[in-house]
Coordinates of N, CA and C in Angstrom, one line a residue:
Chain A
X24 N -15.1 2.6 -88.0 CA -14.1 3.1 -86.9 C -15.0 3.9 -85.6
X25 N -14.4 3.6 -84.4 CA -15.1 4.1 -83.4 C -15.0 5.8 -83.6
X26 N -15.9 6.5 -82.9 CA -15.7 7.9 -82.5 C -14.4 8.5 -82.0
X27 N -14.0 7.6 -81.0 CA -12.8 7.8 -80.2 C -11.6 7.7 -81.1
X28 N -11.6 6.8 -82.0 CA -10.4 6.6 -83.0 C -10.3 7.7 -84.1
X29 N -11.6 7.9 -84.6 CA -11.6 8.9 -85.2 C -11.0 10.5 -84.8
X30 N -11.2 10.7 -83.3 CA -10.7 11.9 -82.7 C -9.3 11.6 -82.3
X31 N -8.6 10.3 -82.3 CA -7.4 10.1 -82.4 C -6.6 10.2 -83.4
X32 N -7.2 10.2 -84.7 CA -6.7 10.6 -86.0 C -6.6 12.1 -86.3
X33 N -7.7 12.6 -85.7 CA -7.5 14.2 -85.6 C -6.3 14.8 -84.8
X34 N -6.1 14.2 -83.7 CA -5.4 14.6 -82.9 C -3.6 14.4 -83.6
X35 N -3.7 13.0 -84.1 CA -2.3 12.8 -84.9 C -1.9 13.9 -86.0
X36 N -3.1 14.0 -86.8 CA -3.0 14.8 -88.0 C -2.7 16.4 -87.4
X37 N -3.6 16.7 -86.1 CA -3.1 18.1 -85.8 C -1.7 18.3 -85.4
X38 N -1.1 17.5 -84.8 CA 0.3 17.5 -84.3 C 1.1 17.4 -85.4
X39 N 1.1 16.7 -86.4 CA 2.0 16.3 -87.5 C 1.8 18.0 -88.3
X40 N 0.8 18.5 -88.2 CA 0.6 20.0 -89.1 C 1.2 21.1 -88.4
X41 N 1.0 20.8 -86.8 CA 1.5 22.1 -86.2 C 3.4 21.9 -86.0
X42 N 3.6 20.5 -86.2 CA 5.2 20.6 -86.1 C 5.5 21.1 -87.0
X43 N 5.0 20.5 -88.4 CA 5.5 21.0 -89.6 C 5.4 22.5 -90.0
X44 N 4.2 23.4 -89.4 CA 4.3 24.7 -89.5 C 5.2 25.6 -88.7
X45 N 5.5 24.6 -87.4 CA 6.9 25.4 -86.6 C 8.0 25.2 -87.1
X46 N 8.2 24.0 -87.4 CA 9.7 24.0 -88.1 C 10.0 24.9 -89.6
X47 N 8.8 24.9 -90.1 CA 9.0 25.7 -91.4 C 9.0 27.3 -91.0
X48 N 8.7 27.6 -90.1 CA 8.5 29.0 -89.6 C 10.0 29.2 -89.0
X49 N 10.4 28.3 -88.0 CA 12.0 28.4 -87.8 C 13.2 28.3 -88.8
X50 N 13.0 27.4 -89.4 CA 13.7 27.1 -90.5 C 14.1 28.2 -91.3
X51 N 12.9 28.9 -91.6 CA 13.2 30.3 -92.5 C 14.0 31.1 -92.0
X52 N 14.3 31.3 -90.9 CA 15.0 32.2 -90.1 C 16.5 31.6 -90.1
X53 N 16.7 30.6 -90.5 CA 18.0 30.1 -90.4 C 18.7 30.5 -91.5
X54 N 20.2 30.8 -90.8 CA 20.9 31.7 -91.8 C 21.1 33.4 -91.8
X55 N 20.1 33.7 -91.1 CA 19.7 35.1 -91.0 C 20.4 35.7 -89.9
X56 N 20.1 34.5 -88.8 CA 20.8 35.1 -87.3 C 21.5 33.8 -86.8
X57 N 22.1 34.0 -85.6 CA 22.4 32.9 -85.0 C 21.5 32.1 -84.4
X58 N 21.7 30.7 -84.2 CA 20.3 29.6 -83.9 C 19.8 30.5 -82.7
X59 N 20.6 30.7 -81.7 CA 20.0 31.1 -80.2 C 19.2 32.4 -80.6
X60 N 19.4 33.0 -81.6 CA 19.0 34.4 -81.4 C 17.5 34.4 -82.5
X61 N 17.1 33.2 -82.9 CA 16.0 32.9 -83.7 C 15.2 33.5 -82.9
X62 N 13.9 34.3 -83.6 CA 12.5 34.5 -82.9 C 11.5 33.4 -83.1
X63 N 11.6 32.8 -81.9 CA 11.0 31.6 -81.5 C 9.5 31.8 -81.1
X64 N 9.5 32.8 -80.3 CA 8.3 33.2 -79.5 C 7.1 33.3 -80.2
X65 N 7.0 33.9 -81.4 CA 5.7 34.2 -81.9 C 5.3 32.6 -82.7
X66 N 6.3 32.1 -83.3 CA 5.9 30.9 -84.0 C 5.6 29.7 -82.8
X67 N 6.0 29.8 -81.8 CA 5.4 28.6 -80.8 C 4.2 29.0 -80.3
X68 N 3.9 30.2 -80.1 CA 2.7 30.9 -79.5 C 1.5 30.4 -80.6
X69 N 1.9 30.7 -81.7 CA 1.0 30.3 -82.7 C 0.7 28.7 -83.1
X70 N 2.0 28.3 -82.9 CA 1.8 26.5 -83.0 C 0.9 26.0 -82.1
X71 N 1.1 26.5 -80.6 CA 0.2 26.2 -79.6 C -1.4 26.6 -79.9
X72 N -1.5 27.7 -80.1 CA -2.7 28.0 -80.4 C -3.6 27.4 -81.5
X73 N -2.6 27.4 -82.7 CA -3.1 26.5 -83.7 C -3.5 25.0 -83.2
X74 N -2.8 24.3 -82.3 CA -3.3 23.1 -81.8 C -4.3 22.8 -81.1
X75 N -4.6 23.9 -80.3 CA -5.9 23.9 -79.4 C -7.0 24.2 -80.5
X76 N -7.0 25.4 -81.7 CA -8.0 25.5 -82.3 C -8.5 24.2 -83.0
X77 N -7.2 23.9 -83.6 CA -7.7 22.5 -84.5 C -8.2 21.5 -84.0
X78 N -7.6 21.2 -82.6 CA -8.2 20.1 -82.1 C -9.7 20.3 -82.0
X79 N -9.9 21.5 -81.3 CA -11.6 21.6 -81.0 C -12.2 21.6 -82.4
X80 N -12.0 22.2 -83.3 CA -12.6 22.5 -84.7 C -12.7 20.7 -85.5
X81 N -11.5 20.3 -85.2 CA -11.5 19.0 -85.6 C -12.3 18.1 -85.1
X82 N -12.7 18.1 -83.6 CA -13.6 17.3 -83.0 C -14.9 17.6 -83.3
X83 N -15.1 18.8 -83.4 CA -16.7 19.1 -83.8 C -17.1 18.7 -85.1
X84 N -16.1 18.8 -86.2 CA -16.2 18.4 -87.6 C -16.4 17.0 -87.6
X85 N -15.6 16.2 -86.8 CA -15.8 14.8 -87.0 C -17.0 14.5 -86.4
X86 N -17.6 15.3 -85.1 CA -18.9 14.8 -84.6 C -19.6 14.8 -85.8
X87 N -19.9 16.1 -86.2 CA -21.0 16.6 -87.4 C -21.2 15.6 -88.4
X88 N -19.7 15.2 -89.0 CA -19.9 14.2 -90.1 C -20.0 12.8 -89.6
X89 N -19.9 12.0 -88.4 CA -20.2 11.0 -87.8 C -21.5 11.1 -87.5
X90 N -22.4 12.2 -87.2 CA -23.7 12.1 -87.0 C -24.6 12.0 -88.3
X91 N -24.1 13.1 -89.1 CA -24.6 13.1 -90.5 C -24.4 11.6 -91.2
X92 N -23.4 11.1 -91.0 CA -23.1 9.9 -91.9 C -24.1 8.7 -91.2
X93 N -24.3 8.6 -89.8 CA -25.2 7.7 -89.3 C -26.6 8.1 -89.4
X94 N -26.9 9.4 -89.6 CA -28.4 9.6 -90.2 C -28.6 9.2 -91.8
X95 N -27.8 9.2 -92.5 CA -27.9 8.8 -93.9 C -27.9 7.4 -93.9
X96 N -27.1 6.8 -93.2 CA -27.3 5.2 -92.9 C -28.4 4.8 -92.5
X97 N -28.7 5.3 -91.4 CA -30.2 5.0 -90.7 C -31.4 5.1 -92.0
X98 N -31.3 6.5 -92.5 CA -32.3 6.7 -93.4 C -32.5 5.4 -94.7
X99 N -31.3 5.1 -94.8 CA -31.2 4.2 -96.0 C -31.7 2.6 -95.5
X100 N -31.5 2.4 -94.3 CA -31.8 0.8 -93.7 C -32.9 1.0 -93.2
X101 N -33.8 2.3 -92.9 CA -35.0 2.5 -92.2 C -35.0 2.3 -90.7
X102 N -33.6 2.3 -90.1 CA -33.4 2.1 -88.5 C -33.4 3.4 -88.0
X103 N -33.6 3.6 -86.7 CA -33.6 4.6 -86.0 C -32.1 5.4 -86.0
X104 N -31.8 6.4 -86.1 CA -30.6 6.8 -86.1 C -29.9 6.8 -84.9
X105 N -28.7 6.5 -84.4 CA -28.1 6.4 -83.3 C -28.2 7.6 -82.7
X106 N -28.4 7.8 -81.3 CA -28.3 9.0 -80.4 C -26.6 9.4 -80.2
X107 N -26.1 8.1 -79.8 CA -24.8 8.1 -79.0 C -23.8 8.1 -79.8
X108 N -23.6 8.9 -80.8 CA -22.5 8.7 -81.9 C -21.2 8.4 -81.0
X109 N -20.9 9.3 -80.0 CA -19.7 9.5 -79.0 C -19.3 8.2 -78.2
X110 N -20.2 7.3 -78.3 CA -20.4 6.3 -77.3 C -18.9 5.7 -77.1
X111 N -18.4 5.8 -75.7 CA -17.1 5.2 -75.5 C -17.1 4.0 -74.5
X112 N -16.5 2.9 -74.9 CA -17.0 1.8 -74.2 C -15.7 1.3 -73.4
X113 N -15.5 0.1 -72.5 CA -14.2 -0.2 -71.9 C -13.0 -0.1 -72.6
X114 N -13.1 -0.9 -74.0 CA -12.1 -0.6 -74.7 C -11.4 0.6 -75.1
X115 N -12.2 1.3 -75.4 CA -11.8 2.7 -75.6 C -11.0 3.3 -74.6
X116 N -11.6 3.1 -73.5 CA -11.0 3.6 -72.1 C -9.8 2.9 -71.9
X117 N -9.4 1.8 -72.2 CA -8.3 1.0 -71.9 C -7.1 1.2 -72.8
X118 N -7.7 1.7 -74.3 CA -6.6 2.2 -75.3 C -6.3 3.4 -75.0
X119 N -7.1 4.3 -74.3 CA -6.8 5.6 -73.9 C -6.1 5.6 -72.7
X120 N -6.0 4.9 -71.9 CA -5.0 4.8 -70.8 C -3.8 4.3 -71.3
X121 N -3.6 3.6 -72.2 CA -2.4 3.1 -72.7 C -1.6 4.1 -73.2
X122 N -2.2 5.1 -74.1 CA -1.9 6.0 -75.0 C -1.4 7.2 -73.8
X123 N -2.3 7.2 -72.9 CA -1.7 8.3 -72.0 C -0.6 7.8 -71.0
X124 N -0.6 6.6 -70.7 CA 0.6 6.1 -69.8 C 1.9 6.4 -71.0
X125 N 1.9 6.1 -72.4 CA 3.0 6.4 -73.0 C 3.3 7.5 -73.1
X126 N 2.3 8.7 -73.2 CA 2.5 10.0 -73.2 C 3.1 10.3 -72.1
X127 N 3.0 10.0 -71.1 CA 3.6 10.1 -69.5 C 5.0 9.8 -69.3
X128 N 5.2 8.6 -69.9 CA 6.9 7.9 -70.0 C 7.4 9.2 -71.1
X129 N 7.2 9.2 -72.2 CA 7.6 10.1 -73.1 C 8.3 11.5 -72.3
X130 N 7.1 12.1 -72.1 CA 7.3 13.6 -71.1 C 8.0 13.3 -70.2
X131 N 8.0 12.4 -69.2 CA 9.5 12.4 -68.1 C 10.4 12.0 -68.7
X132 N 10.8 11.4 -69.7 CA 12.2 11.1 -70.1 C 12.6 12.5 -71.1
X133 N 11.7 13.0 -71.6 CA 12.1 14.2 -72.3 C 12.4 15.3 -71.6
X134 N 11.6 15.5 -70.4 CA 11.7 16.6 -69.5 C 13.0 16.7 -68.9
X135 N 13.8 15.1 -68.7 CA 15.1 15.4 -68.2 C 15.9 16.0 -69.2
X136 N 15.8 16.2 -70.1 CA 16.6 16.8 -71.2 C 16.4 18.4 -71.2
X137 N 15.3 18.7 -70.9 CA 15.1 20.1 -70.8 C 15.6 20.5 -69.2
X138 N 15.6 19.7 -68.4 CA 16.3 20.1 -66.9 C 17.9 20.0 -67.3
X139 N 18.1 19.3 -67.9 CA 19.7 19.2 -68.3 C 20.0 20.7 -69.0
X140 N 19.2 20.9 -70.0 CA 19.5 22.4 -70.6 C 19.4 23.5 -69.5
X141 N 18.5 23.3 -68.7 CA 18.6 24.5 -67.9 C 19.6 24.6 -67.1
X142 N 20.1 23.3 -66.4 CA 21.4 23.0 -65.7 C 22.4 23.9 -66.3
X143 N 22.6 23.5 -67.6 CA 23.9 24.1 -68.1 C 23.6 25.5 -68.7
X144 N 22.5 26.1 -68.4 CA 22.4 27.3 -68.7 C 22.0 27.7 -70.3
X145 N 21.9 26.7 -70.8 CA 21.4 26.9 -72.4 C 20.4 28.2 -72.5
X146 N 20.7 28.7 -73.9 CA 19.9 29.8 -74.2 C 18.5 29.3 -74.0
X147 N 17.7 30.4 -73.9 CA 16.0 30.1 -73.6 C 15.6 29.6 -75.4
X148 N 16.4 29.9 -76.3 CA 15.4 28.9 -77.4 C 15.6 27.4 -77.4
X149 N 16.9 27.3 -76.9 CA 17.0 25.5 -76.9 C 15.9 25.0 -75.9
X150 N 16.0 25.8 -74.7 CA 14.9 25.3 -73.6 C 13.7 25.2 -74.0
X151 N 13.1 26.4 -75.0 CA 11.8 26.6 -75.3 C 11.3 25.7 -76.4
X152 N 12.2 25.4 -77.2 CA 12.2 24.2 -78.3 C 11.9 22.8 -77.8
X153 N 12.8 22.8 -76.8 CA 13.3 21.1 -76.0 C 11.6 21.0 -75.2
X154 N 10.9 22.0 -74.8 CA 9.5 22.0 -74.2 C 8.7 21.8 -75.3
X155 N 8.8 22.3 -76.5 CA 7.9 22.2 -77.4 C 8.0 20.7 -77.8
X156 N 9.1 20.3 -78.0 CA 9.2 18.9 -78.6 C 8.7 17.9 -77.7
X157 N 8.9 18.3 -76.3 CA 8.4 17.2 -75.5 C 6.9 17.2 -75.5
X158 N 6.2 18.5 -75.6 CA 4.9 18.5 -75.8 C 4.4 17.7 -77.0
X159 N 5.1 17.9 -78.2 CA 4.7 17.5 -79.4 C 5.0 15.9 -79.4
X160 N 6.2 15.4 -79.3 CA 6.5 14.3 -79.3 C 5.4 13.3 -78.4
X161 N 5.0 13.7 -76.9 CA 4.3 12.9 -76.2 C 3.0 12.9 -76.9
X162 N 2.4 14.0 -77.4 CA 1.3 14.1 -78.2 C 1.2 13.0 -79.3
X163 N 2.0 12.8 -80.0 CA 2.5 12.1 -81.1 C 2.6 10.7 -80.6
X164 N 3.1 10.5 -79.8 CA 3.5 9.4 -79.1 C 2.3 8.5 -78.9
X165 N 1.4 9.4 -77.9 CA 0.0 8.9 -77.4 C -0.9 8.5 -78.4
X166 N -1.1 9.7 -79.9 CA -1.8 9.0 -80.6 C -1.4 7.9 -81.5
X167 N -0.1 7.7 -81.6 CA 0.6 6.6 -82.4 C 0.4 5.3 -81.6
X168 N 0.4 5.3 -80.4 CA 0.2 4.2 -79.7 C -1.4 3.5 -79.6
X169 N -2.2 4.7 -79.5 CA -3.9 4.2 -79.5 C -4.2 3.8 -81.2
X170 N -3.7 4.5 -81.9 CA -3.9 3.9 -83.4 C -3.6 2.7 -83.5
X171 N -2.3 2.2 -83.2 CA -1.9 0.9 -83.1 C -2.7 -0.2 -82.5
X172 N -3.1 0.0 -81.4 CA -4.0 -0.7 -80.8 C -5.3 -0.8 -81.2
X173 N -5.7 0.3 -81.8 CA -7.1 0.2 -82.3 C -7.2 -0.7 -83.4
X174 N -5.7 -0.1 -84.4 CA -5.6 -1.3 -85.7 C -5.3 -2.7 -85.3
X175 N -4.8 -3.2 -84.3 CA -4.5 -4.2 -84.0 C -5.6 -5.2 -83.1
X176 N -6.8 -4.3 -82.9 CA -7.9 -4.8 -82.2 C -8.2 -4.6 -81.0
X177 N -7.1 -4.5 -79.9 CA -7.4 -4.4 -78.4 C -8.2 -3.3 -78.2
Chain B
X14 N -2.1 -11.2 -88.0 CA -2.3 -10.5 -86.9 C -2.4 -10.9 -85.7
X15 N -1.5 -10.8 -84.6 CA -0.9 -11.4 -83.4 C -2.5 -11.6 -82.8
X16 N -2.6 -13.0 -81.8 CA -4.0 -12.7 -81.2 C -3.4 -12.7 -79.6
X17 N -3.8 -11.6 -79.2 CA -3.1 -11.5 -77.8 C -4.2 -12.1 -76.6
X18 N -5.1 -12.9 -77.0 CA -5.9 -13.8 -76.0 C -5.9 -15.2 -76.6
X19 N -6.3 -16.0 -75.3 CA -6.2 -17.2 -75.9 C -7.7 -17.7 -75.4
X20 N -8.7 -16.5 -75.0 CA -10.0 -16.8 -75.0 C -10.7 -16.8 -76.4
X21 N -11.5 -17.7 -76.6 CA -12.0 -17.9 -78.1 C -13.5 -17.6 -77.7
X22 N -14.4 -17.6 -78.7 CA -15.8 -17.4 -78.2 C -16.5 -17.8 -79.6
X23 N -17.8 -18.1 -79.3 CA -19.1 -18.4 -80.3 C -20.1 -17.4 -80.8
X24 N -19.8 -16.3 -80.8 CA -20.7 -15.0 -80.6 C -21.2 -15.0 -82.2
X25 N -20.2 -15.0 -83.0 CA -20.8 -15.1 -84.5 C -22.0 -16.0 -84.7
X26 N -21.4 -17.2 -84.2 CA -22.7 -18.5 -84.5 C -23.8 -18.1 -83.7
X27 N -23.6 -17.6 -82.4 CA -24.8 -17.2 -81.8 C -25.7 -16.0 -82.3
X28 N -25.0 -15.3 -82.8 CA -25.6 -13.9 -83.6 C -26.7 -14.4 -84.7
X29 N -25.9 -15.3 -85.6 CA -26.7 -15.9 -86.6 C -28.1 -16.7 -86.2
X30 N -27.7 -17.5 -84.9 CA -28.9 -18.3 -84.4 C -29.7 -17.4 -83.7
X31 N -29.6 -16.2 -83.4 CA -30.4 -15.2 -83.0 C -30.9 -14.4 -83.7
X32 N -31.8 -14.9 -84.9 CA -32.2 -14.1 -86.0 C -31.2 -13.4 -86.8
X33 N -30.1 -13.7 -86.8 CA -29.1 -13.0 -87.7 C -28.7 -11.5 -87.2
X34 N -28.6 -11.4 -85.8 CA -28.4 -10.2 -85.1 C -27.3 -9.4 -85.6
X35 N -27.3 -8.3 -85.7 CA -26.3 -7.6 -86.3 C -25.2 -7.1 -85.2
X36 N -24.0 -7.0 -85.7 CA -22.9 -6.6 -84.6 C -23.5 -5.3 -83.9
X37 N -23.9 -4.4 -84.7 CA -24.4 -3.1 -84.2 C -25.3 -3.3 -83.2
X38 N -26.4 -4.2 -83.4 CA -27.6 -4.2 -82.6 C -26.8 -4.9 -81.4
X39 N -26.0 -6.2 -81.5 CA -25.3 -6.8 -80.0 C -24.8 -5.5 -79.3
X40 N -23.8 -4.8 -80.1 CA -23.1 -3.6 -79.3 C -24.1 -2.8 -78.7
X41 N -25.3 -2.5 -79.4 CA -26.2 -1.6 -78.4 C -27.0 -2.1 -77.3
X42 N -27.1 -3.2 -77.3 CA -27.7 -4.0 -76.2 C -26.7 -4.3 -75.1
X43 N -25.4 -4.3 -75.5 CA -24.5 -4.4 -74.2 C -23.7 -3.3 -73.8
X44 N -24.0 -2.1 -74.7 CA -23.3 -0.7 -74.5 C -21.7 -0.8 -74.8
X45 N -21.7 -1.4 -75.8 CA -20.0 -1.4 -76.4 C -20.6 -0.5 -77.7
X46 N -18.9 -0.2 -78.5 CA -19.2 0.1 -79.7 C -19.0 -1.3 -80.8
X47 N -19.7 -1.0 -82.1 CA -19.7 -2.1 -82.9 C -18.2 -2.7 -83.2
X48 N -17.3 -1.9 -83.3 CA -15.7 -2.0 -83.5 C -15.3 -2.8 -82.4
X49 N -15.7 -2.6 -81.2 CA -15.3 -3.3 -80.0 C -16.1 -5.1 -80.2
X50 N -17.1 -4.9 -80.6 CA -17.6 -6.3 -80.8 C -16.9 -7.3 -82.0
X51 N -16.7 -6.3 -83.0 CA -15.8 -6.8 -83.9 C -14.6 -7.5 -83.5
X52 N -13.8 -6.6 -82.6 CA -12.6 -7.1 -82.0 C -12.7 -8.4 -80.9
X53 N -13.8 -8.5 -80.5 CA -14.1 -9.3 -79.5 C -14.6 -10.8 -80.2
X54 N -15.2 -10.6 -81.4 CA -15.7 -12.0 -81.9 C -14.0 -12.3 -83.0
X55 N -13.2 -11.4 -83.3 CA -11.9 -12.1 -84.0 C -11.2 -12.4 -82.7
X56 N -11.5 -12.5 -81.4 CA -10.5 -12.8 -80.4 C -9.3 -12.0 -80.2
X57 N -9.2 -10.5 -80.5 CA -8.3 -9.8 -80.5 C -8.8 -8.9 -79.2
X58 N -9.4 -8.9 -78.7 CA -10.0 -8.2 -77.5 C -10.8 -9.1 -76.4
X59 N -10.2 -9.3 -75.2 CA -11.1 -10.1 -74.3 C -11.9 -9.1 -73.4
X60 N -13.1 -9.2 -73.3 CA -13.9 -8.0 -72.8 C -14.0 -8.2 -71.3
X61 N -14.2 -7.5 -70.4 CA -14.3 -7.3 -69.0 C -15.5 -8.5 -68.6
X62 N -15.4 -9.2 -67.5 CA -16.2 -10.1 -66.9 C -17.8 -9.6 -67.1
X63 N -17.8 -8.4 -66.8 CA -19.3 -7.7 -66.7 C -19.5 -7.9 -68.2
X64 N -19.0 -7.4 -69.2 CA -19.6 -7.3 -70.5 C -19.8 -8.7 -71.0
X65 N -18.8 -9.4 -70.8 CA -18.7 -11.1 -70.8 C -20.3 -11.6 -70.7
X66 N -20.7 -11.3 -69.6 CA -22.1 -11.4 -68.7 C -23.2 -11.1 -69.7
X67 N -23.1 -9.8 -69.8 CA -24.3 -9.0 -70.7 C -24.2 -9.6 -71.9
X68 N -23.2 -10.0 -72.8 CA -23.1 -10.9 -74.2 C -23.9 -12.1 -74.0
X69 N -23.4 -12.9 -72.9 CA -24.3 -14.2 -72.7 C -26.0 -14.1 -72.5
X70 N -26.0 -13.0 -71.7 CA -27.5 -12.9 -71.1 C -28.2 -12.3 -72.6
X71 N -27.8 -11.4 -73.3 CA -28.4 -11.3 -74.7 C -28.9 -12.5 -75.4
X72 N -27.9 -13.5 -75.4 CA -28.5 -14.7 -76.2 C -29.0 -15.9 -75.1
X73 N -29.2 -15.3 -73.9 CA -29.8 -16.4 -73.1 C -29.3 -17.7 -72.9
X74 N -27.9 -17.5 -72.7 CA -27.2 -18.9 -72.5 C -25.9 -18.5 -71.5
X75 N -25.5 -19.8 -70.8 CA -24.3 -19.5 -69.9 C -23.3 -18.7 -70.6
X76 N -22.4 -18.3 -69.9 CA -21.1 -17.7 -70.0 C -20.4 -18.4 -70.7
X77 N -20.2 -20.0 -70.3 CA -18.9 -20.7 -71.1 C -19.9 -21.2 -72.1
X78 N -21.0 -20.9 -72.8 CA -21.5 -21.2 -74.1 C -21.1 -20.3 -75.0
X79 N -20.8 -19.0 -74.7 CA -20.2 -18.1 -75.4 C -18.7 -18.0 -75.5
X80 N -18.1 -17.7 -74.1 CA -16.4 -17.9 -74.2 C -15.9 -19.3 -73.9
X81 N -14.6 -19.5 -74.3 CA -14.1 -20.7 -74.0 C -12.5 -20.5 -73.7
X82 N -12.0 -21.2 -72.8 CA -10.5 -21.0 -72.5 C -10.1 -22.2 -72.6
X83 N -8.9 -22.4 -73.5 CA -8.3 -23.6 -73.5 C -7.5 -24.3 -72.0
X84 N -8.0 -25.7 -72.2 CA -7.2 -26.5 -71.0 C -6.0 -26.1 -70.7
X85 N -5.4 -26.2 -69.6 CA -3.7 -26.0 -69.2 C -3.5 -27.4 -69.9
X86 N -2.4 -27.6 -70.3 CA -1.9 -29.0 -70.4 C -0.5 -29.0 -69.6
X87 N -0.4 -29.8 -68.6 CA 0.5 -30.0 -67.8 C 1.8 -30.2 -68.4

């Protein structure tokens, strides 16, 4: 598995975790107040902060584990350990572009929904959650497309 | 698995003829990842012309000795 593919798995896992944490925090308030009055601000900020922190931490851990694995493998085979464990080639770039294009399309469509909510004067709760869903789904879609392309071989 | 390209290649054969060169070594010599070499060998990914030339040059053969494209049937 290439380094870029590993990072994509990290991104997908982080998004799934962050979405689950956020939904859990919001779901815990259901029934205690009208939906539009649910305190979403703190959970949404924590979710975004967690996403950024875990993505950075996950990337660092992935780099360390990949480098360690490469060093052990080199020791066993008697070869020189590779220096460019994070090598990105034209195939990685192409897969990355496809994922980013998918993310752009998902974002564009979902932002129309956010715009509609604003135009009808929906409560901030729905607007903020629609924006969060846009970010989360576009991130997940990008990761999913990249992983499928990596597995298919492209 | 669907084959998204009609381009076939003899990289595997050429690697073995070149003192059983590993995929990792070929990847290093052409600046690709080993996974991309695997994908090229399987015919799942068509490399750019530049990478194709680099691969042919590693084996010291012309491009068409490495990559093949089927004749169009009218």
